[in-house]
Amino acid sequence: MFAITHRKYFYALSATLVAVSLVALFVWGIKLGVDFKGGTIMEVTYNPSSAVVPSQTEMLTAVTDTGVTGVSIRKTGGVDSRTYILRTDTLDESKKNEVVGALSFEGKNPLEVNRFSAIGPILGKEAARKSLISIVLVVVAILAFITFAFRKVSAPVASWKYGLFAVVALSHDIIIPAGFFAVLGKFAGVEVDTLFVTAILVILGFSVHDTIVVFDRVREHLKNNELYREKKPFDVIVGESIRETVARSINTSLTTLFSLVALYFIGPEATKYFSLAMIVGIIAGTYSSIFLASSLLVTANFWREKKTRQ
């Protein structure tokens, strides 16, 4: 199988992508939104009497001209919706009124403020902490589950290594989108919110499902190898397992990607970066389940055999 024969090249590609992502994360970091750093959330709806609703670009320009920082504007609802959610750094009452005046373009586009709430920096940090904990707990749960599910597979690779290599692949799948958004934050001002955390959790579930399918096929081949007293090398078994599941993995990923691409281009502004994070994560996850996780099993067996011969 191509993925096994040339696994060193795929290791190099993965290592490069992860290294670049980590550099971006450490140098620039992810630009946190109001949900995590604290600030103000305001929901406004333009009145039906307003014949033309300003574009989001016009709204953004009007608000930033007031001197407010950390501004992001997202449309909620359908295409014809007149409701927008505005996130900014903390506003006092006078600044709030100034922003409302700017959004109404001095009364030319009347609007109503549906909601105005402030998120303190302590609550923002708490949300960030809980988000990180939730991701770590999911990864630990996946490690425990795979180790338990493959507990009867002890040769030639120990069951706990299946869990370990799945976690390595999952780390690959979340570091790359995180690094991608660090770059977007630096050069495009893109901020991450709780939807980004949701995307990461979905990516973890999607990726581990693909990986388990391949691992399960490896387990079945190992059982048959023992049952029928065959003597297939482990790398051949893993290669056959990948070949038998690769079409399913790619087809499933493509189906999901088509939906996400459509959501990115024609969906509401509120889910634009959620879908983008999902697109990057699913591409990384599909790649890792085919070219990384299973190949690591072969490499582990190679080093085990080499150690035995010494």
GROMACS .gro file of C-alpha atoms in nm:
model
  310
    1MET     CA    1   0.000   0.000   0.000
    2PHE     CA    2   0.129   0.343  -0.103
    3ALA     CA    3   0.057   0.493   0.241
    4ILE     CA    4   0.274   0.232   0.413
    5THR     CA    5   0.555   0.211   0.159
    6HIS     CA    6   0.609   0.588   0.155
    7ARG     CA    7   0.511   0.657   0.516
    8LYS     CA    8   0.830   0.854   0.588
    9TYR     CA    9   0.725   1.119   0.337
   10PHE     CA   10   0.383   1.148   0.499
   11TYR     CA   11   0.545   1.171   0.842
   12ALA     CA   12   0.758   1.457   0.709
   13LEU     CA   13   0.454   1.636   0.566
   14SER     CA   14   0.261   1.599   0.893
   15ALA     CA   15   0.560   1.712   1.098
   16THR     CA   16   0.602   2.019   0.877
   17LEU     CA   17   0.235   2.118   0.900
   18VAL     CA   18   0.229   2.066   1.277
   19ALA     CA   19   0.557   2.257   1.324
   20VAL     CA   20   0.433   2.553   1.118
   21SER     CA   21   0.104   2.552   1.310
   22LEU     CA   22   0.282   2.543   1.647
   23VAL     CA   23   0.510   2.830   1.545
   24ALA     CA   24   0.205   3.035   1.443
   25LEU     CA   25   0.034   2.952   1.773
   26PHE     CA   26   0.335   3.042   1.989
   27VAL     CA   27   0.438   3.352   1.793
   28TRP     CA   28   0.097   3.504   1.716
   29GLY     CA   29  -0.149   3.300   1.919
   30ILE     CA   30  -0.518   3.266   1.847
   31LYS     CA   31  -0.709   3.593   1.847
   32LEU     CA   32  -0.975   3.542   2.111
   33GLY     CA   33  -1.324   3.678   2.070
   34VAL     CA   34  -1.552   3.835   2.328
   35ASP     CA   35  -1.662   3.491   2.451
   36PHE     CA   36  -1.311   3.429   2.586
   37LYS     CA   37  -1.151   3.766   2.657
   38GLY     CA   38  -1.456   3.955   2.781
   39GLY     CA   39  -1.633   4.250   2.623
   40THR     CA   40  -1.979   4.350   2.506
   41ILE     CA   41  -2.241   4.169   2.301
   42MET     CA   42  -2.521   4.372   2.142
   43GLU     CA   43  -2.805   4.240   1.929
   44VAL     CA   44  -2.983   4.490   1.706
   45THR     CA   45  -3.268   4.463   1.455
   46TYR     CA   46  -3.330   4.719   1.183
   47ASN     CA   47  -3.693   4.831   1.164
   48PRO     CA   48  -3.906   4.730   0.864
   49SER     CA   49  -3.949   5.103   0.799
   50SER     CA   50  -3.584   5.111   0.696
   51ALA     CA   51  -3.601   5.052   0.321
   52VAL     CA   52  -3.237   4.953   0.285
   53VAL     CA   53  -3.037   4.772   0.553
   54PRO     CA   54  -2.671   4.877   0.564
   55SER     CA   55  -2.417   4.616   0.460
   56GLN     CA   56  -2.198   4.458   0.726
   57THR     CA   57  -1.897   4.641   0.583
   58GLU     CA   58  -2.077   4.974   0.622
   59MET     CA   59  -2.182   4.883   0.975
   60LEU     CA   60  -1.829   4.778   1.066
   61THR     CA   61  -1.683   5.102   0.930
   62ALA     CA   62  -1.942   5.312   1.113
   63VAL     CA   63  -1.871   5.144   1.448
   64THR     CA   64  -1.492   5.151   1.418
   65ASP     CA   65  -1.510   5.520   1.329
   66THR     CA   66  -1.642   5.580   1.683
   67GLY     CA   67  -1.312   5.453   1.822
   68VAL     CA   68  -1.450   5.120   1.946
   69THR     CA   69  -1.205   4.829   1.919
   70GLY     CA   70  -1.242   4.452   1.884
   71VAL     CA   71  -1.547   4.486   1.659
   72SER     CA   72  -1.710   4.190   1.483
   73ILE     CA   73  -2.057   4.185   1.329
   74ARG     CA   74  -2.255   3.876   1.233
   75LYS     CA   75  -2.596   3.840   1.079
   76THR     CA   76  -2.838   3.599   1.245
   77GLY     CA   77  -3.136   3.425   1.094
   78GLY     CA   78  -3.206   3.379   0.725
   79VAL     CA   79  -3.107   3.576   0.419
   80ASP     CA   80  -3.384   3.832   0.474
   81SER     CA   81  -3.308   3.875   0.844
   82ARG     CA   82  -3.251   4.229   0.972
   83THR     CA   83  -3.096   4.116   1.300
   84TYR     CA   84  -2.724   4.142   1.373
   85ILE     CA   85  -2.502   4.054   1.667
   86LEU     CA   86  -2.226   4.300   1.743
   87ARG     CA   87  -1.926   4.203   1.958
   88THR     CA   88  -1.685   4.467   2.083
   89ASP     CA   89  -1.447   4.541   2.365
   90THR     CA   90  -1.619   4.663   2.681
   91LEU     CA   91  -1.856   4.961   2.629
   92ASP     CA   92  -1.995   5.199   2.887
   93GLU     CA   93  -2.344   5.348   2.853
   94SER     CA   94  -2.233   5.661   2.668
   95LYS     CA   95  -2.024   5.462   2.422
   96LYS     CA   96  -2.313   5.223   2.372
   97ASN     CA   97  -2.538   5.512   2.271
   98GLU     CA   98  -2.270   5.639   2.035
   99VAL     CA   99  -2.246   5.296   1.871
  100VAL     CA  100  -2.625   5.270   1.835
  101GLY     CA  101  -2.626   5.612   1.672
  102ALA     CA  102  -2.352   5.503   1.434
  103LEU     CA  103  -2.540   5.184   1.342
  104SER     CA  104  -2.856   5.382   1.271
  105PHE     CA  105  -2.653   5.626   1.062
  106GLU     CA  106  -2.790   5.915   1.267
  107GLY     CA  107  -3.150   5.794   1.242
  108LYS     CA  108  -3.156   5.722   0.869
  109ASN     CA  109  -3.181   5.349   0.942
  110PRO     CA  110  -3.385   5.311   1.263
  111LEU     CA  111  -3.316   5.004   1.473
  112GLU     CA  112  -3.398   4.842   1.806
  113VAL     CA  113  -3.151   4.706   2.059
  114ASN     CA  114  -3.276   4.358   2.152
  115ARG     CA  115  -2.995   4.268   2.385
  116PHE     CA  116  -2.698   4.438   2.546
  117SER     CA  117  -2.477   4.240   2.780
  118ALA     CA  118  -2.123   4.256   2.907
  119ILE     CA  119  -1.891   3.961   2.962
  120GLY     CA  120  -1.624   4.034   3.220
  121PRO     CA  121  -1.266   3.917   3.168
  122ILE     CA  122  -1.304   3.667   3.454
  123LEU     CA  123  -1.603   3.500   3.285
  124GLY     CA  124  -1.416   3.504   2.955
  125LYS     CA  125  -1.114   3.331   3.108
  126GLU     CA  126  -1.345   3.078   3.274
  127ALA     CA  127  -1.505   2.999   2.938
  128ALA     CA  128  -1.160   2.952   2.782
  129ARG     CA  129  -1.053   2.725   3.069
  130LYS     CA  130  -1.366   2.511   3.044
  131SER     CA  131  -1.326   2.485   2.667
  132LEU     CA  132  -0.969   2.361   2.705
  133ILE     CA  133  -1.073   2.114   2.974
  134SER     CA  134  -1.353   1.978   2.755
  135ILE     CA  135  -1.110   1.914   2.467
  136VAL     CA  136  -0.859   1.741   2.697
  137LEU     CA  137  -1.132   1.524   2.853
  138VAL     CA  138  -1.256   1.417   2.510
  139VAL     CA  139  -0.903   1.318   2.404
  140VAL     CA  140  -0.847   1.122   2.728
  141ALA     CA  141  -1.184   0.948   2.688
  142ILE     CA  142  -1.096   0.851   2.330
  143LEU     CA  143  -0.759   0.712   2.445
  144ALA     CA  144  -0.928   0.505   2.717
  145PHE     CA  145  -1.201   0.380   2.483
  146ILE     CA  146  -0.966   0.265   2.206
  147THR     CA  147  -0.730   0.099   2.454
  148PHE     CA  148  -1.026  -0.091   2.602
  149ALA     CA  149  -1.182  -0.177   2.265
  150PHE     CA  150  -0.854  -0.324   2.138
  151ARG     CA  151  -0.755  -0.487   2.468
  152LYS     CA  152  -0.755  -0.836   2.310
  153VAL     CA  153  -0.510  -0.726   2.042
  154SER     CA  154  -0.172  -0.772   2.206
  155ALA     CA  155   0.042  -0.881   1.913
  156PRO     CA  156   0.237  -0.764   1.734
  157VAL     CA  157   0.151  -0.415   1.867
  158ALA     CA  158   0.018  -0.364   2.221
  159SER     CA  159  -0.343  -0.246   2.254
  160TRP     CA  160  -0.250   0.076   2.435
  161LYS     CA  161  -0.045   0.183   2.133
  162TYR     CA  162  -0.360   0.185   1.920
  163GLY     CA  163  -0.501   0.442   2.161
  164LEU     CA  164  -0.174   0.635   2.173
  165PHE     CA  165  -0.142   0.661   1.795
  166ALA     CA  166  -0.506   0.761   1.762
  167VAL     CA  167  -0.439   1.047   2.005
  168VAL     CA  168  -0.127   1.145   1.807
  169ALA     CA  169  -0.344   1.165   1.494
  170LEU     CA  170  -0.612   1.362   1.681
  171SER     CA  171  -0.353   1.608   1.810
  172HIS     CA  172  -0.240   1.653   1.449
  173ASP     CA  173  -0.603   1.718   1.350
  174ILE     CA  174  -0.664   1.995   1.604
  175ILE     CA  175  -0.321   2.163   1.595
  176ILE     CA  176  -0.344   2.228   1.220
  177PRO     CA  177  -0.683   2.411   1.232
  178ALA     CA  178  -0.568   2.602   1.541
  179GLY     CA  179  -0.251   2.712   1.361
  180PHE     CA  180  -0.455   2.803   1.054
  181PHE     CA  181  -0.676   3.030   1.264
  182ALA     CA  182  -0.370   3.183   1.431
  183VAL     CA  183  -0.257   3.289   1.083
  184LEU     CA  184  -0.606   3.419   1.000
  185GLY     CA  185  -0.612   3.611   1.327
  186LYS     CA  186  -0.278   3.774   1.250
  187PHE     CA  187  -0.343   3.872   0.888
  188ALA     CA  188  -0.723   3.891   0.861
  189GLY     CA  189  -0.824   3.980   1.217
  190VAL     CA  190  -1.036   3.664   1.254
  191GLU     CA  191  -1.137   3.593   1.614
  192VAL     CA  192  -1.241   3.258   1.758
  193ASP     CA  193  -1.542   3.206   1.980
  194THR     CA  194  -1.725   2.912   2.135
  195LEU     CA  195  -1.827   2.791   1.788
  196PHE     CA  196  -1.459   2.724   1.718
  197VAL     CA  197  -1.444   2.497   2.022
  198THR     CA  198  -1.756   2.321   1.897
  199ALA     CA  199  -1.586   2.270   1.560
  200ILE     CA  200  -1.278   2.121   1.728
  201LEU     CA  201  -1.492   1.874   1.925
  202VAL     CA  202  -1.678   1.770   1.609
  203ILE     CA  203  -1.345   1.726   1.428
  204LEU     CA  204  -1.223   1.500   1.708
  205GLY     CA  205  -1.531   1.280   1.679
  206PHE     CA  206  -1.516   1.268   1.300
  207SER     CA  207  -1.145   1.190   1.288
  208VAL     CA  208  -1.144   0.920   1.554
  209HIS     CA  209  -1.434   0.747   1.379
  210ASP     CA  210  -1.229   0.721   1.059
  211THR     CA  211  -0.925   0.599   1.250
  212ILE     CA  212  -1.120   0.334   1.442
  213VAL     CA  213  -1.264   0.196   1.117
  214VAL     CA  214  -0.911   0.131   0.987
  215PHE     CA  215  -0.790  -0.006   1.322
  216ASP     CA  216  -1.090  -0.237   1.343
  217ARG     CA  217  -1.011  -0.376   0.998
  218VAL     CA  218  -0.653  -0.437   1.113
  219ARG     CA  219  -0.788  -0.627   1.412
  220GLU     CA  220  -1.009  -0.845   1.190
  221HIS     CA  221  -0.718  -0.927   0.960
  222LEU     CA  222  -0.501  -1.019   1.259
  223LYS     CA  223  -0.771  -1.257   1.383
  224ASN     CA  224  -0.801  -1.419   1.041
  225ASN     CA  225  -0.424  -1.438   1.015
  226GLU     CA  226  -0.415  -1.636   1.338
  227LEU     CA  227  -0.728  -1.842   1.266
  228TYR     CA  228  -0.616  -1.963   0.924
  229ARG     CA  229  -0.250  -1.986   1.026
  230GLU     CA  230  -0.146  -1.736   0.766
  231LYS     CA  231   0.186  -1.560   0.796
  232LYS     CA  232   0.122  -1.223   0.641
  233PRO     CA  233   0.365  -0.952   0.753
  234PHE     CA  234   0.210  -0.684   0.971
  235ASP     CA  235   0.280  -0.407   0.721
  236VAL     CA  236   0.092  -0.605   0.454
  237ILE     CA  237  -0.205  -0.648   0.690
  238VAL     CA  238  -0.215  -0.276   0.767
  239GLY     CA  239  -0.180  -0.191   0.398
  240GLU     CA  240  -0.472  -0.418   0.308
  241SER     CA  241  -0.681  -0.264   0.586
  242ILE     CA  242  -0.618   0.087   0.456
  243ARG     CA  243  -0.691  -0.015   0.097
  244GLU     CA  244  -1.024  -0.170   0.201
  245THR     CA  245  -1.138   0.139   0.393
  246VAL     CA  246  -0.984   0.430   0.201
  247ALA     CA  247  -1.275   0.467  -0.044
  248ARG     CA  248  -1.524   0.482   0.242
  249SER     CA  249  -1.319   0.742   0.431
  250ILE     CA  250  -1.275   0.965   0.127
  251ASN     CA  251  -1.640   0.939   0.019
  252THR     CA  252  -1.765   1.021   0.370
  253SER     CA  253  -1.530   1.317   0.396
  254LEU     CA  254  -1.620   1.452   0.051
  255THR     CA  255  -1.991   1.433   0.129
  256THR     CA  256  -1.936   1.631   0.448
  257LEU     CA  257  -1.702   1.878   0.279
  258PHE     CA  258  -1.955   1.956   0.005
  259SER     CA  259  -2.206   2.056   0.272
  260LEU     CA  260  -1.952   2.261   0.466
  261VAL     CA  261  -1.829   2.445   0.157
  262ALA     CA  262  -2.189   2.533   0.071
  263LEU     CA  263  -2.244   2.650   0.430
  264TYR     CA  264  -1.930   2.864   0.412
  265PHE     CA  265  -2.028   3.043   0.091
  266ILE     CA  266  -2.407   3.072   0.119
  267GLY     CA  267  -2.473   3.016   0.488
  268PRO     CA  268  -2.520   3.285   0.753
  269GLU     CA  269  -2.222   3.494   0.855
  270ALA     CA  270  -2.244   3.352   1.209
  271THR     CA  271  -2.137   3.004   1.093
  272LYS     CA  272  -1.879   3.109   0.832
  273TYR     CA  273  -1.568   3.045   1.041
  274PHE     CA  274  -1.724   2.743   1.211
  275SER     CA  275  -1.759   2.579   0.870
  276LEU     CA  276  -1.406   2.689   0.771
  277ALA     CA  277  -1.259   2.530   1.085
  278MET     CA  278  -1.453   2.213   1.007
  279ILE     CA  279  -1.327   2.208   0.647
  280VAL     CA  280  -0.962   2.236   0.754
  281GLY     CA  281  -1.007   1.985   1.037
  282ILE     CA  282  -1.185   1.722   0.828
  283ILE     CA  283  -0.921   1.741   0.554
  284ALA     CA  284  -0.650   1.699   0.820
  285GLY     CA  285  -0.847   1.419   0.989
  286THR     CA  286  -0.904   1.223   0.670
  287TYR     CA  287  -0.536   1.255   0.584
  288SER     CA  288  -0.423   1.141   0.930
  289SER     CA  289  -0.656   0.840   0.944
  290ILE     CA  290  -0.520   0.712   0.611
  291PHE     CA  291  -0.156   0.819   0.612
  292LEU     CA  292  -0.058   0.870   0.975
  293ALA     CA  293  -0.233   0.667   1.247
  294SER     CA  294  -0.210   0.324   1.080
  295SER     CA  295   0.142   0.387   0.951
  296LEU     CA  296   0.253   0.452   1.309
  297LEU     CA  297   0.143   0.097   1.396
  298VAL     CA  298   0.379  -0.036   1.128
  299THR     CA  299   0.664   0.183   1.253
  300ALA     CA  300   0.605   0.066   1.612
  301ASN     CA  301   0.618  -0.296   1.498
  302PHE     CA  302   0.935  -0.228   1.297
  303TRP     CA  303   1.114  -0.090   1.603
  304ARG     CA  304   0.984  -0.379   1.817
  305GLU     CA  305   1.126  -0.634   1.572
  306LYS     CA  306   1.453  -0.444   1.547
  307LYS     CA  307   1.486  -0.441   1.926
  308THR     CA  308   1.410  -0.815   1.941
  309ARG     CA  309   1.684  -0.897   1.690
  310GLN     CA  310   1.949  -0.706   1.885
   0.00000   0.00000   0.00000
